[in-house]
């Protein structure tokens, strides 16, 4: 079944990484994939353009089905292979609600992380202002405090939506992983750091770990003074 799947992906991209984790959790190893370099602009290639009108990665194809948004691809894999591998969406409505809530909230954490980590990448030099970066950092700090509170409330050793690993963890871990990599002070988000330590050696996470992070384990010190 996995042989009929094709994933176009770029290393270090949280959206790509979450789809790869989902594939591992659903025991779909052996899927076809093409690694595309952001630096060389390979993700804008004709192959991706033919499948994805937004011309971005991840672009995922299973037989004749094409799913391009990472959340949608992850949910599709859970629906299509519900009884295979790790059950990522619980049956209980209350538990489902929390999983969906944390999944969608991940967009907030991801965007605020991007606004600081990739400020110089996204904002042209003539439009950069220290005051804007300061506001971005303050917004990210508040967001981290919120997520740290979620984990504190759940209790030590908990996943993002309870005692079991779920789709919330699949979609959010690739974002959380940037904080220790970019040297965020542990005291800024101690529960998130503990969560990262708990998950970083999970087989699905290790199997999909970003290539450049393996080659260069130490990241920039972007969050050092957060």
PDB file of C-alpha atoms in Angstrom:
ATOM      1  CA  UNK A   1       0.000   0.000   0.000  1.00  0.00           C
ATOM      2  CA  UNK A   2       2.784   2.439   0.881  1.00  0.00           C
ATOM      3  CA  UNK A   3       4.325   1.912  -2.552  1.00  0.00           C
ATOM      4  CA  UNK A   4       1.373   3.754  -4.103  1.00  0.00           C
ATOM      5  CA  UNK A   5       2.222   6.855  -2.035  1.00  0.00           C
ATOM      6  CA  UNK A   6       4.501   9.711  -3.061  1.00  0.00           C
ATOM      7  CA  UNK A   7       5.592  12.550  -0.796  1.00  0.00           C
ATOM      8  CA  UNK A   8       7.405  15.654  -1.984  1.00  0.00           C
ATOM      9  CA  UNK A   9       9.128  17.155   1.035  1.00  0.00           C
ATOM     10  CA  UNK A  10      11.853  19.478   2.279  1.00  0.00           C
ATOM     11  CA  UNK A  11      13.975  18.817   5.336  1.00  0.00           C
ATOM     12  CA  UNK A  12      13.436  21.020   8.381  1.00  0.00           C
ATOM     13  CA  UNK A  13       9.915  22.009   7.371  1.00  0.00           C
ATOM     14  CA  UNK A  14       7.445  21.396  10.237  1.00  0.00           C
ATOM     15  CA  UNK A  15       4.549  20.743   7.777  1.00  0.00           C
ATOM     16  CA  UNK A  16       6.606  18.122   5.925  1.00  0.00           C
ATOM     17  CA  UNK A  17       7.917  16.596   9.117  1.00  0.00           C
ATOM     18  CA  UNK A  18       4.445  16.067  10.594  1.00  0.00           C
ATOM     19  CA  UNK A  19       3.299  14.139   7.510  1.00  0.00           C
ATOM     20  CA  UNK A  20       6.404  11.951   7.762  1.00  0.00           C
ATOM     21  CA  UNK A  21       5.717  11.258  11.448  1.00  0.00           C
ATOM     22  CA  UNK A  22       2.122  10.323  10.603  1.00  0.00           C
ATOM     23  CA  UNK A  23       3.327   7.918   7.901  1.00  0.00           C
ATOM     24  CA  UNK A  24       5.677   6.264  10.389  1.00  0.00           C
ATOM     25  CA  UNK A  25       3.013   6.028  13.101  1.00  0.00           C
ATOM     26  CA  UNK A  26       0.593   4.399  10.652  1.00  0.00           C
ATOM     27  CA  UNK A  27       3.294   1.844   9.721  1.00  0.00           C
ATOM     28  CA  UNK A  28       3.469   3.029   6.117  1.00  0.00           C
ATOM     29  CA  UNK A  29       7.219   2.784   5.748  1.00  0.00           C
ATOM     30  CA  UNK A  30       8.383   2.224   2.184  1.00  0.00           C
ATOM     31  CA  UNK A  31       6.404   5.083   0.651  1.00  0.00           C
ATOM     32  CA  UNK A  32       8.048   6.837  -2.288  1.00  0.00           C
ATOM     33  CA  UNK A  33       9.418  10.288  -1.627  1.00  0.00           C
ATOM     34  CA  UNK A  34      11.398  13.093  -3.216  1.00  0.00           C
ATOM     35  CA  UNK A  35      13.506  15.406  -1.106  1.00  0.00           C
ATOM     36  CA  UNK A  36      13.526  18.954  -2.503  1.00  0.00           C
ATOM     37  CA  UNK A  37      15.934  21.678  -1.423  1.00  0.00           C
ATOM     38  CA  UNK A  38      14.518  25.015  -0.281  1.00  0.00           C
ATOM     39  CA  UNK A  39      17.898  26.662  -0.889  1.00  0.00           C
ATOM     40  CA  UNK A  40      17.886  25.562  -4.542  1.00  0.00           C
ATOM     41  CA  UNK A  41      14.175  26.398  -4.913  1.00  0.00           C
ATOM     42  CA  UNK A  42      13.518  22.791  -5.939  1.00  0.00           C
ATOM     43  CA  UNK A  43      10.125  22.802  -4.217  1.00  0.00           C
ATOM     44  CA  UNK A  44       8.904  25.067  -7.041  1.00  0.00           C
ATOM     45  CA  UNK A  45       9.580  22.331  -9.618  1.00  0.00           C
ATOM     46  CA  UNK A  46       7.146  21.320 -12.374  1.00  0.00           C
ATOM     47  CA  UNK A  47       6.331  18.002 -10.674  1.00  0.00           C
ATOM     48  CA  UNK A  48       5.018  19.790  -7.595  1.00  0.00           C
ATOM     49  CA  UNK A  49       3.310  22.479  -9.691  1.00  0.00           C
ATOM     50  CA  UNK A  50       1.392  19.794 -11.595  1.00  0.00           C
ATOM     51  CA  UNK A  51      -0.094  18.436  -8.364  1.00  0.00           C
ATOM     52  CA  UNK A  52      -0.276  21.465  -6.112  1.00  0.00           C
ATOM     53  CA  UNK A  53      -1.576  24.845  -7.353  1.00  0.00           C
ATOM     54  CA  UNK A  54       0.079  26.527  -4.364  1.00  0.00           C
ATOM     55  CA  UNK A  55       3.435  25.047  -5.473  1.00  0.00           C
ATOM     56  CA  UNK A  56       4.600  24.181  -1.973  1.00  0.00           C
ATOM     57  CA  UNK A  57       5.574  21.214   0.154  1.00  0.00           C
ATOM     58  CA  UNK A  58       4.428  18.884   1.475  1.00  0.00           C
ATOM     59  CA  UNK A  59       2.669  17.601  -1.596  1.00  0.00           C
ATOM     60  CA  UNK A  60       1.277  14.126  -0.993  1.00  0.00           C
ATOM     61  CA  UNK A  61      -0.214  11.668  -3.460  1.00  0.00           C
ATOM     62  CA  UNK A  62      -1.826   8.297  -2.717  1.00  0.00           C
ATOM     63  CA  UNK A  63      -2.976   6.591  -5.896  1.00  0.00           C
ATOM     64  CA  UNK A  64      -5.194   9.188  -7.565  1.00  0.00           C
ATOM     65  CA  UNK A  65      -5.764  11.126  -4.343  1.00  0.00           C
ATOM     66  CA  UNK A  66      -3.714  14.297  -3.866  1.00  0.00           C
ATOM     67  CA  UNK A  67      -3.613  16.020  -0.473  1.00  0.00           C
ATOM     68  CA  UNK A  68      -1.436  19.084  -0.134  1.00  0.00           C
ATOM     69  CA  UNK A  69      -2.115  20.638   3.259  1.00  0.00           C
ATOM     70  CA  UNK A  70      -0.146  18.921   6.022  1.00  0.00           C
ATOM     71  CA  UNK A  71      -3.024  18.746   8.532  1.00  0.00           C
ATOM     72  CA  UNK A  72      -5.289  17.340   5.832  1.00  0.00           C
ATOM     73  CA  UNK A  73      -2.691  14.746   4.813  1.00  0.00           C
ATOM     74  CA  UNK A  74      -2.258  13.622   8.423  1.00  0.00           C
ATOM     75  CA  UNK A  75      -6.014  13.339   8.964  1.00  0.00           C
ATOM     76  CA  UNK A  76      -6.403  11.505   5.660  1.00  0.00           C
ATOM     77  CA  UNK A  77      -3.811   8.925   6.711  1.00  0.00           C
ATOM     78  CA  UNK A  78      -5.581   8.360  10.026  1.00  0.00           C
ATOM     79  CA  UNK A  79      -8.940   7.956   8.282  1.00  0.00           C
ATOM     80  CA  UNK A  80      -7.642   5.685   5.500  1.00  0.00           C
ATOM     81  CA  UNK A  81      -5.592   3.498   7.855  1.00  0.00           C
ATOM     82  CA  UNK A  82      -7.553   3.819  11.082  1.00  0.00           C
ATOM     83  CA  UNK A  83      -6.924   0.255  12.264  1.00  0.00           C
ATOM     84  CA  UNK A  84      -3.248   0.248  11.302  1.00  0.00           C
ATOM     85  CA  UNK A  85      -0.401   1.409  13.503  1.00  0.00           C
ATOM     86  CA  UNK A  86      -0.966   4.023  16.216  1.00  0.00           C
ATOM     87  CA  UNK A  87      -4.521   5.223  16.750  1.00  0.00           C
ATOM     88  CA  UNK A  88      -4.100   8.990  16.449  1.00  0.00           C
ATOM     89  CA  UNK A  89      -7.691  10.224  16.859  1.00  0.00           C
ATOM     90  CA  UNK A  90      -9.583   8.820  19.880  1.00  0.00           C
ATOM     91  CA  UNK A  91     -13.237   7.713  19.686  1.00  0.00           C
ATOM     92  CA  UNK A  92     -14.377   9.616  22.765  1.00  0.00           C
ATOM     93  CA  UNK A  93     -15.895  12.989  21.686  1.00  0.00           C
ATOM     94  CA  UNK A  94     -14.378  14.903  24.605  1.00  0.00           C
ATOM     95  CA  UNK A  95     -10.933  13.473  23.914  1.00  0.00           C
ATOM     96  CA  UNK A  96     -11.362  14.183  20.206  1.00  0.00           C
ATOM     97  CA  UNK A  97     -12.274  17.776  20.963  1.00  0.00           C
ATOM     98  CA  UNK A  98      -9.035  18.354  22.869  1.00  0.00           C
ATOM     99  CA  UNK A  99      -6.949  16.697  20.132  1.00  0.00           C
ATOM    100  CA  UNK A 100      -8.530  18.916  17.467  1.00  0.00           C
ATOM    101  CA  UNK A 101      -8.149  21.990  19.673  1.00  0.00           C
ATOM    102  CA  UNK A 102      -4.414  21.429  20.210  1.00  0.00           C
ATOM    103  CA  UNK A 103      -3.926  20.572  16.528  1.00  0.00           C
ATOM    104  CA  UNK A 104      -5.423  23.836  15.342  1.00  0.00           C
ATOM    105  CA  UNK A 105      -3.729  25.859  18.047  1.00  0.00           C
ATOM    106  CA  UNK A 106      -0.439  24.611  16.635  1.00  0.00           C
ATOM    107  CA  UNK A 107      -0.911  27.153  13.835  1.00  0.00           C
ATOM    108  CA  UNK A 108      -0.558  29.951  16.398  1.00  0.00           C
ATOM    109  CA  UNK A 109       2.651  28.538  17.864  1.00  0.00           C
ATOM    110  CA  UNK A 110       4.098  27.831  14.426  1.00  0.00           C
ATOM    111  CA  UNK A 111       3.407  31.314  13.046  1.00  0.00           C
ATOM    112  CA  UNK A 112       4.776  33.069  16.118  1.00  0.00           C
ATOM    113  CA  UNK A 113       7.880  30.882  16.021  1.00  0.00           C
ATOM    114  CA  UNK A 114       8.355  31.731  12.333  1.00  0.00           C
ATOM    115  CA  UNK A 115       7.882  35.456  13.041  1.00  0.00           C
ATOM    116  CA  UNK A 116      10.975  35.396  15.253  1.00  0.00           C
ATOM    117  CA  UNK A 117      13.127  32.579  13.870  1.00  0.00           C
ATOM    118  CA  UNK A 118      12.765  33.629  10.238  1.00  0.00           C
ATOM    119  CA  UNK A 119      12.216  37.372  10.623  1.00  0.00           C
ATOM    120  CA  UNK A 120      15.179  38.275   8.418  1.00  0.00           C
ATOM    121  CA  UNK A 121      14.131  35.649   5.870  1.00  0.00           C
ATOM    122  CA  UNK A 122      10.551  36.891   5.506  1.00  0.00           C
ATOM    123  CA  UNK A 123      10.985  40.639   5.939  1.00  0.00           C
ATOM    124  CA  UNK A 124      12.992  42.640   3.339  1.00  0.00           C
ATOM    125  CA  UNK A 125      15.955  44.476   4.828  1.00  0.00           C
ATOM    126  CA  UNK A 126      14.459  47.937   4.288  1.00  0.00           C
ATOM    127  CA  UNK A 127      11.283  46.972   6.155  1.00  0.00           C
ATOM    128  CA  UNK A 128      12.881  45.492   9.266  1.00  0.00           C
ATOM    129  CA  UNK A 129      12.439  47.283  12.583  1.00  0.00           C
ATOM    130  CA  UNK A 130      13.748  46.345  16.008  1.00  0.00           C
ATOM    131  CA  UNK A 131      10.405  47.361  17.512  1.00  0.00           C
ATOM    132  CA  UNK A 132       8.587  44.859  15.271  1.00  0.00           C
ATOM    133  CA  UNK A 133      10.970  42.053  16.192  1.00  0.00           C
ATOM    134  CA  UNK A 134      10.555  42.967  19.871  1.00  0.00           C
ATOM    135  CA  UNK A 135       6.759  42.677  19.528  1.00  0.00           C
ATOM    136  CA  UNK A 136       7.159  39.328  17.768  1.00  0.00           C
ATOM    137  CA  UNK A 137       9.336  38.040  20.602  1.00  0.00           C
ATOM    138  CA  UNK A 138       6.861  39.200  23.233  1.00  0.00           C
ATOM    139  CA  UNK A 139       4.038  37.481  21.368  1.00  0.00           C
ATOM    140  CA  UNK A 140       6.051  34.253  21.139  1.00  0.00           C
ATOM    141  CA  UNK A 141       6.917  34.358  24.851  1.00  0.00           C
ATOM    142  CA  UNK A 142       3.216  34.676  25.702  1.00  0.00           C
ATOM    143  CA  UNK A 143       2.399  31.756  23.404  1.00  0.00           C
ATOM    144  CA  UNK A 144       5.077  29.569  24.990  1.00  0.00           C
ATOM    145  CA  UNK A 145       3.674  30.368  28.442  1.00  0.00           C
ATOM    146  CA  UNK A 146       0.248  29.235  27.251  1.00  0.00           C
ATOM    147  CA  UNK A 147       1.554  25.869  25.980  1.00  0.00           C
ATOM    148  CA  UNK A 148       3.659  25.357  29.079  1.00  0.00           C
ATOM    149  CA  UNK A 149       0.485  25.868  31.099  1.00  0.00           C
ATOM    150  CA  UNK A 150      -1.350  23.254  29.059  1.00  0.00           C
ATOM    151  CA  UNK A 151       1.293  20.647  29.842  1.00  0.00           C
ATOM    152  CA  UNK A 152       1.437  21.683  33.501  1.00  0.00           C
ATOM    153  CA  UNK A 153      -2.313  21.165  33.751  1.00  0.00           C
ATOM    154  CA  UNK A 154      -2.116  17.759  32.041  1.00  0.00           C
ATOM    155  CA  UNK A 155       0.476  16.507  34.540  1.00  0.00           C
ATOM    156  CA  UNK A 156       4.039  15.261  34.307  1.00  0.00           C
ATOM    157  CA  UNK A 157       4.727  12.801  31.508  1.00  0.00           C
ATOM    158  CA  UNK A 158       1.594  13.771  29.592  1.00  0.00           C
ATOM    159  CA  UNK A 159       1.288  14.250  25.874  1.00  0.00           C
ATOM    160  CA  UNK A 160      -0.355  17.379  24.463  1.00  0.00           C
ATOM    161  CA  UNK A 161      -3.900  16.029  24.641  1.00  0.00           C
ATOM    162  CA  UNK A 162      -3.694  13.495  27.444  1.00  0.00           C
ATOM    163  CA  UNK A 163      -1.976  10.292  28.463  1.00  0.00           C
ATOM    164  CA  UNK A 164      -1.754   8.919  24.911  1.00  0.00           C
ATOM    165  CA  UNK A 165       0.228  10.027  21.875  1.00  0.00           C
ATOM    166  CA  UNK A 166      -2.255  11.523  19.377  1.00  0.00           C
ATOM    167  CA  UNK A 167      -2.492  13.569  16.217  1.00  0.00           C
ATOM    168  CA  UNK A 168      -1.944  16.666  18.355  1.00  0.00           C
ATOM    169  CA  UNK A 169       1.598  15.447  19.027  1.00  0.00           C
ATOM    170  CA  UNK A 170       2.139  14.503  15.380  1.00  0.00           C
ATOM    171  CA  UNK A 171       1.389  18.012  14.141  1.00  0.00           C
ATOM    172  CA  UNK A 172       2.892  20.037  16.995  1.00  0.00           C
ATOM    173  CA  UNK A 173       6.153  18.282  17.867  1.00  0.00           C
ATOM    174  CA  UNK A 174       7.935  19.474  14.681  1.00  0.00           C
ATOM    175  CA  UNK A 175       7.282  23.061  15.789  1.00  0.00           C
ATOM    176  CA  UNK A 176       8.274  22.492  19.418  1.00  0.00           C
ATOM    177  CA  UNK A 177      11.530  20.866  18.290  1.00  0.00           C
ATOM    178  CA  UNK A 178      12.781  24.235  17.034  1.00  0.00           C
ATOM    179  CA  UNK A 179      12.938  25.728  20.531  1.00  0.00           C
ATOM    180  CA  UNK A 180      15.733  23.583  21.996  1.00  0.00           C
ATOM    181  CA  UNK A 181      17.484  23.549  18.607  1.00  0.00           C
ATOM    182  CA  UNK A 182      17.575  27.348  18.455  1.00  0.00           C
ATOM    183  CA  UNK A 183      18.690  27.542  22.114  1.00  0.00           C
ATOM    184  CA  UNK A 184      15.539  28.799  23.787  1.00  0.00           C
ATOM    185  CA  UNK A 185      16.325  29.154  27.523  1.00  0.00           C
ATOM    186  CA  UNK A 186      14.882  26.048  29.266  1.00  0.00           C
ATOM    187  CA  UNK A 187      13.412  28.221  32.020  1.00  0.00           C
ATOM    188  CA  UNK A 188      11.280  30.016  29.425  1.00  0.00           C
ATOM    189  CA  UNK A 189       9.220  26.863  28.773  1.00  0.00           C
ATOM    190  CA  UNK A 190      10.337  24.043  31.108  1.00  0.00           C
ATOM    191  CA  UNK A 191       7.324  21.795  30.433  1.00  0.00           C
ATOM    192  CA  UNK A 192       7.752  22.042  26.675  1.00  0.00           C
ATOM    193  CA  UNK A 193      11.432  21.188  27.059  1.00  0.00           C
ATOM    194  CA  UNK A 194      10.526  18.120  29.132  1.00  0.00           C
ATOM    195  CA  UNK A 195       7.977  17.159  26.484  1.00  0.00           C
ATOM    196  CA  UNK A 196      10.628  17.480  23.773  1.00  0.00           C
ATOM    197  CA  UNK A 197      12.996  15.227  25.717  1.00  0.00           C
ATOM    198  CA  UNK A 198      10.222  12.658  26.113  1.00  0.00           C
ATOM    199  CA  UNK A 199       9.396  12.539  22.398  1.00  0.00           C
ATOM    200  CA  UNK A 200      12.692  13.100  20.594  1.00  0.00           C
ATOM    201  CA  UNK A 201      13.628   9.419  20.743  1.00  0.00           C
ATOM    202  CA  UNK A 202      10.215   8.095  19.705  1.00  0.00           C
ATOM    203  CA  UNK A 203      10.790   5.808  16.675  1.00  0.00           C
ATOM    204  CA  UNK A 204       8.569   7.823  14.318  1.00  0.00           C
ATOM    205  CA  UNK A 205      10.331  11.050  15.291  1.00  0.00           C
ATOM    206  CA  UNK A 206      13.839   9.599  15.006  1.00  0.00           C
ATOM    207  CA  UNK A 207      13.057   8.006  11.634  1.00  0.00           C
ATOM    208  CA  UNK A 208      11.953  11.365  10.214  1.00  0.00           C
ATOM    209  CA  UNK A 209      14.474  13.652  11.948  1.00  0.00           C
ATOM    210  CA  UNK A 210      15.552  16.516   9.615  1.00  0.00           C
ATOM    211  CA  UNK A 211      18.603  15.614   7.543  1.00  0.00           C
ATOM    212  CA  UNK A 212      20.503  18.835   8.210  1.00  0.00           C
ATOM    213  CA  UNK A 213      19.848  18.489  11.930  1.00  0.00           C
ATOM    214  CA  UNK A 214      21.615  15.122  11.806  1.00  0.00           C
ATOM    215  CA  UNK A 215      24.521  16.674   9.934  1.00  0.00           C
ATOM    216  CA  UNK A 216      24.629  19.745  12.184  1.00  0.00           C
ATOM    217  CA  UNK A 217      23.069  18.922  15.587  1.00  0.00           C
ATOM    218  CA  UNK A 218      23.633  22.450  16.954  1.00  0.00           C
ATOM    219  CA  UNK A 219      21.360  25.135  15.532  1.00  0.00           C
ATOM    220  CA  UNK A 220      21.708  28.923  15.563  1.00  0.00           C
ATOM    221  CA  UNK A 221      21.229  30.813  18.839  1.00  0.00           C
ATOM    222  CA  UNK A 222      18.146  32.652  17.525  1.00  0.00           C
ATOM    223  CA  UNK A 223      16.127  32.127  20.715  1.00  0.00           C
ATOM    224  CA  UNK A 224      19.032  32.488  23.143  1.00  0.00           C
ATOM    225  CA  UNK A 225      17.818  35.861  24.454  1.00  0.00           C
ATOM    226  CA  UNK A 226      14.113  35.117  24.273  1.00  0.00           C
TER     227      UNK A 226
END
